[in-house]
Amino acid sequence: VQLQASGGGLVQPGGSLTLSCAASRSIFSASTMGWYRQVPGKQRELVASIARFGEINYADAVKGRFTISRDNAKYTIYLQMNSLKPEDTAVYYCKGWYTLGRTYDFWGRGTQVTVSS
């Protein structure tokens, strides 16, 4: 398994959850890493990304609430999710990608996040 995501679950609105994604060294060292999410009937959307040298981007819907980080020693990224809302409910996917002539991308299995009272 090249990308292994974990940490999903059920949380109440306003609560917090942290997702983790462990990657192989070869993928992690070469790639921008990110989190996507998908709800049934909708396209998968980018939530947050962090480049090799730390450049970070967030979707507008999560700015100020979610924090992405990467631990280069553990080849792992994290998504700290605070002030969760029901609309954050989705399957969250970890992805790594890099461009070398063409784009190579790698997906982990999804982890379900449910925000509900």
Short mmCIF file of N, CA and C in Angstrom, two decimals:
data_model
loop_
_atom_site.label_atom_id
_atom_site.label_comp_id
_atom_site.label_asym_id
_atom_site.label_seq_id
_atom_site.Cartn_x
_atom_site.Cartn_y
_atom_site.Cartn_z
N VAL A 1 0.85 -1.19 0.00
CA VAL A 1 0.00 0.00 0.00
C VAL A 1 0.89 1.23 0.00
N GLN A 2 0.67 2.12 -0.95
CA GLN A 2 1.55 3.27 -1.08
C GLN A 2 1.09 4.46 -0.24
N LEU A 3 -0.23 4.58 -0.06
CA LEU A 3 -0.79 5.64 0.77
C LEU A 3 -1.83 5.00 1.68
N GLN A 4 -1.70 5.26 2.95
CA GLN A 4 -2.60 4.66 3.93
C GLN A 4 -3.19 5.77 4.79
N ALA A 5 -4.50 6.01 4.59
CA ALA A 5 -5.18 7.05 5.35
C ALA A 5 -5.90 6.44 6.55
N SER A 6 -6.00 7.24 7.61
CA SER A 6 -6.71 6.78 8.80
C SER A 6 -7.21 7.99 9.57
N GLY A 7 -8.08 7.73 10.54
CA GLY A 7 -8.52 8.78 11.44
C GLY A 7 -9.95 9.25 11.27
N GLY A 8 -10.65 8.72 10.29
CA GLY A 8 -12.04 9.13 10.11
C GLY A 8 -12.92 8.63 11.24
N GLY A 9 -14.15 9.12 11.25
CA GLY A 9 -15.09 8.69 12.26
C GLY A 9 -16.29 9.60 12.34
N LEU A 10 -17.03 9.42 13.41
CA LEU A 10 -18.24 10.20 13.66
C LEU A 10 -17.92 11.26 14.72
N VAL A 11 -18.29 12.50 14.43
CA VAL A 11 -18.03 13.58 15.37
C VAL A 11 -19.22 14.53 15.34
N GLN A 12 -19.46 15.17 16.46
CA GLN A 12 -20.57 16.12 16.53
C GLN A 12 -20.19 17.45 15.89
N PRO A 13 -21.16 18.20 15.43
CA PRO A 13 -20.87 19.53 14.90
C PRO A 13 -20.10 20.37 15.92
N GLY A 14 -19.10 21.07 15.43
CA GLY A 14 -18.24 21.85 16.31
C GLY A 14 -17.05 21.08 16.84
N GLY A 15 -17.04 19.80 16.62
CA GLY A 15 -15.96 18.96 17.11
C GLY A 15 -14.74 18.97 16.21
N SER A 16 -13.77 18.15 16.61
CA SER A 16 -12.50 18.08 15.88
C SER A 16 -12.14 16.64 15.56
N LEU A 17 -11.35 16.51 14.53
CA LEU A 17 -10.88 15.20 14.09
C LEU A 17 -9.56 15.41 13.37
N THR A 18 -8.67 14.44 13.48
CA THR A 18 -7.40 14.52 12.76
C THR A 18 -7.24 13.30 11.87
N LEU A 19 -7.01 13.55 10.61
CA LEU A 19 -6.73 12.48 9.65
C LEU A 19 -5.22 12.37 9.45
N SER A 20 -4.77 11.15 9.22
CA SER A 20 -3.36 10.89 8.93
C SER A 20 -3.25 10.12 7.63
N CYS A 21 -2.17 10.34 6.93
CA CYS A 21 -1.90 9.59 5.71
C CYS A 21 -0.41 9.28 5.66
N ALA A 22 -0.10 8.00 5.76
CA ALA A 22 1.29 7.55 5.67
C ALA A 22 1.58 7.13 4.25
N ALA A 23 2.69 7.61 3.73
CA ALA A 23 3.06 7.32 2.35
C ALA A 23 4.39 6.58 2.30
N SER A 24 4.63 5.94 1.18
CA SER A 24 5.95 5.36 0.97
C SER A 24 6.96 6.49 0.82
N ARG A 25 8.20 6.19 1.12
CA ARG A 25 9.22 7.24 1.07
C ARG A 25 9.37 7.82 -0.33
N SER A 26 9.32 6.96 -1.33
CA SER A 26 9.53 7.43 -2.70
C SER A 26 8.44 8.39 -3.14
N ILE A 27 7.20 8.09 -2.77
CA ILE A 27 6.11 8.99 -3.14
C ILE A 27 6.18 10.28 -2.33
N PHE A 28 6.35 10.14 -1.03
CA PHE A 28 6.32 11.30 -0.15
C PHE A 28 7.42 12.29 -0.51
N SER A 29 8.60 11.79 -0.80
CA SER A 29 9.74 12.67 -1.04
C SER A 29 9.62 13.45 -2.35
N ALA A 30 8.87 12.91 -3.28
CA ALA A 30 8.78 13.54 -4.59
C ALA A 30 7.54 14.39 -4.77
N SER A 31 6.59 14.24 -3.88
CA SER A 31 5.23 14.71 -4.18
C SER A 31 4.73 15.88 -3.37
N THR A 32 3.86 16.62 -4.02
CA THR A 32 2.89 17.43 -3.28
C THR A 32 1.87 16.45 -2.72
N MET A 33 1.48 16.68 -1.48
CA MET A 33 0.52 15.80 -0.83
C MET A 33 -0.75 16.58 -0.52
N GLY A 34 -1.87 15.89 -0.55
CA GLY A 34 -3.10 16.61 -0.28
C GLY A 34 -4.24 15.72 0.16
N TRP A 35 -5.30 16.37 0.55
CA TRP A 35 -6.54 15.70 0.94
C TRP A 35 -7.66 16.16 0.02
N TYR A 36 -8.41 15.20 -0.46
CA TYR A 36 -9.61 15.44 -1.23
C TYR A 36 -10.79 14.86 -0.46
N ARG A 37 -11.98 15.29 -0.83
CA ARG A 37 -13.17 14.69 -0.25
C ARG A 37 -14.25 14.55 -1.31
N GLN A 38 -15.13 13.61 -1.05
CA GLN A 38 -16.20 13.34 -2.02
C GLN A 38 -17.46 12.91 -1.30
N VAL A 39 -18.57 13.49 -1.74
CA VAL A 39 -19.87 13.06 -1.26
C VAL A 39 -20.60 12.42 -2.44
N PRO A 40 -21.54 11.54 -2.17
CA PRO A 40 -22.24 10.85 -3.25
C PRO A 40 -22.87 11.84 -4.22
N GLY A 41 -22.67 11.58 -5.51
CA GLY A 41 -23.28 12.41 -6.53
C GLY A 41 -22.49 13.66 -6.89
N LYS A 42 -21.37 13.87 -6.21
CA LYS A 42 -20.57 15.04 -6.50
C LYS A 42 -19.15 14.64 -6.85
N GLN A 43 -18.46 15.57 -7.52
CA GLN A 43 -17.07 15.31 -7.89
C GLN A 43 -16.18 15.40 -6.65
N ARG A 44 -15.08 14.68 -6.72
CA ARG A 44 -14.10 14.76 -5.67
C ARG A 44 -13.48 16.17 -5.70
N GLU A 45 -13.34 16.77 -4.53
CA GLU A 45 -12.82 18.13 -4.49
C GLU A 45 -11.59 18.21 -3.59
N LEU A 46 -10.69 19.12 -3.96
CA LEU A 46 -9.48 19.33 -3.18
C LEU A 46 -9.84 20.09 -1.90
N VAL A 47 -9.38 19.57 -0.78
CA VAL A 47 -9.59 20.23 0.51
C VAL A 47 -8.36 21.04 0.90
N ALA A 48 -7.20 20.42 0.81
CA ALA A 48 -5.97 21.10 1.20
C ALA A 48 -4.79 20.38 0.57
N SER A 49 -3.73 21.12 0.31
CA SER A 49 -2.52 20.51 -0.23
C SER A 49 -1.30 21.16 0.39
N ILE A 50 -0.21 20.40 0.42
CA ILE A 50 1.05 20.91 0.94
C ILE A 50 2.16 20.40 0.04
N ALA A 51 2.94 21.31 -0.48
CA ALA A 51 4.00 20.95 -1.41
C ALA A 51 5.24 20.46 -0.65
N ARG A 52 6.18 19.94 -1.43
CA ARG A 52 7.41 19.41 -0.83
C ARG A 52 8.10 20.42 0.07
N PHE A 53 8.12 21.66 -0.37
CA PHE A 53 8.84 22.68 0.39
C PHE A 53 7.90 23.55 1.22
N GLY A 54 6.67 23.06 1.41
CA GLY A 54 5.80 23.66 2.41
C GLY A 54 4.70 24.58 1.94
N GLU A 55 4.63 24.88 0.65
CA GLU A 55 3.54 25.75 0.20
C GLU A 55 2.20 25.07 0.44
N ILE A 56 1.29 25.79 1.03
CA ILE A 56 0.01 25.23 1.44
C ILE A 56 -1.14 25.95 0.75
N ASN A 57 -2.14 25.17 0.38
CA ASN A 57 -3.37 25.73 -0.18
C ASN A 57 -4.58 25.06 0.47
N TYR A 58 -5.63 25.86 0.66
CA TYR A 58 -6.87 25.35 1.24
C TYR A 58 -8.05 25.73 0.36
N ALA A 59 -9.04 24.87 0.36
CA ALA A 59 -10.31 25.24 -0.24
C ALA A 59 -10.95 26.33 0.62
N ASP A 60 -11.67 27.22 -0.01
CA ASP A 60 -12.29 28.32 0.74
C ASP A 60 -13.20 27.80 1.86
N ALA A 61 -13.84 26.68 1.61
CA ALA A 61 -14.82 26.17 2.58
C ALA A 61 -14.19 25.73 3.91
N VAL A 62 -12.87 25.50 3.89
CA VAL A 62 -12.23 24.99 5.11
C VAL A 62 -11.19 25.94 5.69
N LYS A 63 -10.95 27.04 5.02
CA LYS A 63 -9.95 28.00 5.52
C LYS A 63 -10.30 28.46 6.92
N GLY A 64 -9.29 28.47 7.77
CA GLY A 64 -9.50 28.90 9.14
C GLY A 64 -9.97 27.80 10.07
N ARG A 65 -10.37 26.66 9.50
CA ARG A 65 -10.85 25.54 10.32
C ARG A 65 -9.96 24.31 10.21
N PHE A 66 -9.41 24.09 9.03
CA PHE A 66 -8.58 22.91 8.80
C PHE A 66 -7.11 23.32 8.68
N THR A 67 -6.24 22.43 9.12
CA THR A 67 -4.80 22.66 9.01
C THR A 67 -4.13 21.41 8.46
N ILE A 68 -3.41 21.58 7.38
CA ILE A 68 -2.65 20.47 6.82
C ILE A 68 -1.19 20.62 7.21
N SER A 69 -0.55 19.48 7.46
CA SER A 69 0.87 19.52 7.81
C SER A 69 1.52 18.24 7.31
N ARG A 70 2.84 18.28 7.22
CA ARG A 70 3.56 17.08 6.81
C ARG A 70 4.75 16.86 7.72
N ASP A 71 4.96 15.59 8.05
CA ASP A 71 6.11 15.19 8.86
C ASP A 71 7.06 14.45 7.93
N ASN A 72 8.13 15.12 7.54
CA ASN A 72 9.04 14.55 6.55
C ASN A 72 9.82 13.35 7.10
N ALA A 73 9.94 13.26 8.40
CA ALA A 73 10.66 12.13 8.99
C ALA A 73 9.80 10.86 9.02
N LYS A 74 8.48 11.06 9.06
CA LYS A 74 7.58 9.91 9.13
C LYS A 74 6.87 9.65 7.81
N TYR A 75 7.14 10.48 6.78
CA TYR A 75 6.47 10.35 5.48
C TYR A 75 4.95 10.36 5.66
N THR A 76 4.50 11.27 6.46
CA THR A 76 3.09 11.31 6.83
C THR A 76 2.56 12.74 6.73
N ILE A 77 1.33 12.86 6.26
CA ILE A 77 0.65 14.15 6.33
C ILE A 77 -0.54 14.02 7.25
N TYR A 78 -0.97 15.18 7.73
CA TYR A 78 -2.09 15.22 8.66
C TYR A 78 -3.08 16.28 8.20
N LEU A 79 -4.31 16.07 8.58
CA LEU A 79 -5.32 17.10 8.38
C LEU A 79 -6.05 17.28 9.70
N GLN A 80 -5.74 18.37 10.37
CA GLN A 80 -6.42 18.70 11.61
C GLN A 80 -7.70 19.47 11.25
N MET A 81 -8.82 18.91 11.62
CA MET A 81 -10.12 19.51 11.27
C MET A 81 -10.81 19.98 12.53
N ASN A 82 -11.02 21.27 12.63
CA ASN A 82 -11.71 21.86 13.78
C ASN A 82 -13.02 22.49 13.35
N SER A 83 -13.86 22.77 14.31
CA SER A 83 -15.16 23.42 14.05
C SER A 83 -15.89 22.71 12.92
N LEU A 84 -15.96 21.43 13.01
CA LEU A 84 -16.56 20.64 11.92
C LEU A 84 -18.04 20.94 11.77
N LYS A 85 -18.47 20.90 10.52
CA LYS A 85 -19.85 21.17 10.17
C LYS A 85 -20.45 19.95 9.48
N PRO A 86 -21.75 19.81 9.51
CA PRO A 86 -22.37 18.68 8.80
C PRO A 86 -21.97 18.62 7.33
N GLU A 87 -21.76 19.76 6.72
CA GLU A 87 -21.38 19.77 5.30
C GLU A 87 -19.95 19.29 5.06
N ASP A 88 -19.19 19.05 6.13
CA ASP A 88 -17.87 18.46 5.99
C ASP A 88 -17.95 16.94 5.86
N THR A 89 -19.14 16.40 6.06
CA THR A 89 -19.33 14.96 5.94
C THR A 89 -18.99 14.51 4.53
N ALA A 90 -18.10 13.53 4.43
CA ALA A 90 -17.63 13.05 3.13
C ALA A 90 -16.66 11.90 3.36
N VAL A 91 -16.31 11.27 2.27
CA VAL A 91 -15.18 10.35 2.29
C VAL A 91 -13.94 11.17 1.94
N TYR A 92 -12.94 11.10 2.77
CA TYR A 92 -11.72 11.87 2.58
C TYR A 92 -10.63 10.96 2.03
N TYR A 93 -9.96 11.45 0.99
CA TYR A 93 -8.91 10.70 0.32
C TYR A 93 -7.60 11.45 0.41
N CYS A 94 -6.55 10.69 0.60
CA CYS A 94 -5.20 11.22 0.57
C CYS A 94 -4.64 11.03 -0.84
N LYS A 95 -3.90 12.00 -1.32
CA LYS A 95 -3.31 11.91 -2.66
C LYS A 95 -1.91 12.49 -2.67
N GLY A 96 -1.05 11.88 -3.45
CA GLY A 96 0.27 12.42 -3.69
C GLY A 96 0.46 12.57 -5.19
N TRP A 97 1.11 13.64 -5.60
CA TRP A 97 1.31 13.82 -7.05
C TRP A 97 2.56 14.63 -7.33
N TYR A 98 3.15 14.34 -8.49
CA TYR A 98 4.29 15.12 -8.96
C TYR A 98 4.31 15.08 -10.47
N THR A 99 5.02 16.02 -11.05
CA THR A 99 5.11 16.13 -12.51
C THR A 99 6.55 15.93 -12.93
N LEU A 100 6.73 14.98 -13.81
CA LEU A 100 8.04 14.72 -14.40
C LEU A 100 7.76 14.31 -15.84
N GLY A 101 7.66 15.31 -16.69
CA GLY A 101 7.21 15.06 -18.06
C GLY A 101 5.70 14.97 -18.10
N ARG A 102 5.16 14.11 -17.32
CA ARG A 102 3.71 14.01 -17.15
C ARG A 102 3.42 13.95 -15.66
N THR A 103 2.14 14.04 -15.31
CA THR A 103 1.77 14.01 -13.91
C THR A 103 1.54 12.59 -13.45
N TYR A 104 2.16 12.27 -12.34
CA TYR A 104 1.96 10.98 -11.69
C TYR A 104 1.16 11.25 -10.43
N ASP A 105 0.11 10.49 -10.21
CA ASP A 105 -0.63 10.67 -8.97
C ASP A 105 -0.96 9.33 -8.33
N PHE A 106 -1.09 9.38 -7.03
CA PHE A 106 -1.26 8.19 -6.21
C PHE A 106 -2.37 8.49 -5.20
N TRP A 107 -3.30 7.57 -5.09
CA TRP A 107 -4.44 7.75 -4.17
C TRP A 107 -4.43 6.71 -3.07
N GLY A 108 -4.82 7.14 -1.91
CA GLY A 108 -5.07 6.20 -0.83
C GLY A 108 -6.54 5.84 -0.80
N ARG A 109 -6.87 4.86 -0.01
CA ARG A 109 -8.27 4.52 0.21
C ARG A 109 -8.91 5.62 1.03
N GLY A 110 -10.17 5.80 0.83
CA GLY A 110 -10.87 6.85 1.56
C GLY A 110 -11.14 6.48 2.99
N THR A 111 -11.35 7.52 3.79
CA THR A 111 -11.77 7.34 5.16
C THR A 111 -12.99 8.21 5.40
N GLN A 112 -14.02 7.62 5.99
CA GLN A 112 -15.28 8.33 6.14
C GLN A 112 -15.24 9.28 7.33
N VAL A 113 -15.66 10.50 7.08
CA VAL A 113 -15.85 11.49 8.14
C VAL A 113 -17.33 11.86 8.15
N THR A 114 -17.97 11.67 9.29
CA THR A 114 -19.38 12.00 9.43
C THR A 114 -19.54 13.00 10.57
N VAL A 115 -20.14 14.13 10.24
CA VAL A 115 -20.38 15.17 11.25
C VAL A 115 -21.88 15.23 11.48
N SER A 116 -22.29 14.78 12.63
CA SER A 116 -23.72 14.68 12.92
C SER A 116 -23.95 14.65 14.42
N SER A 117 -25.08 15.21 14.81
CA SER A 117 -25.46 15.15 16.22
C SER A 117 -26.35 13.95 16.49
#
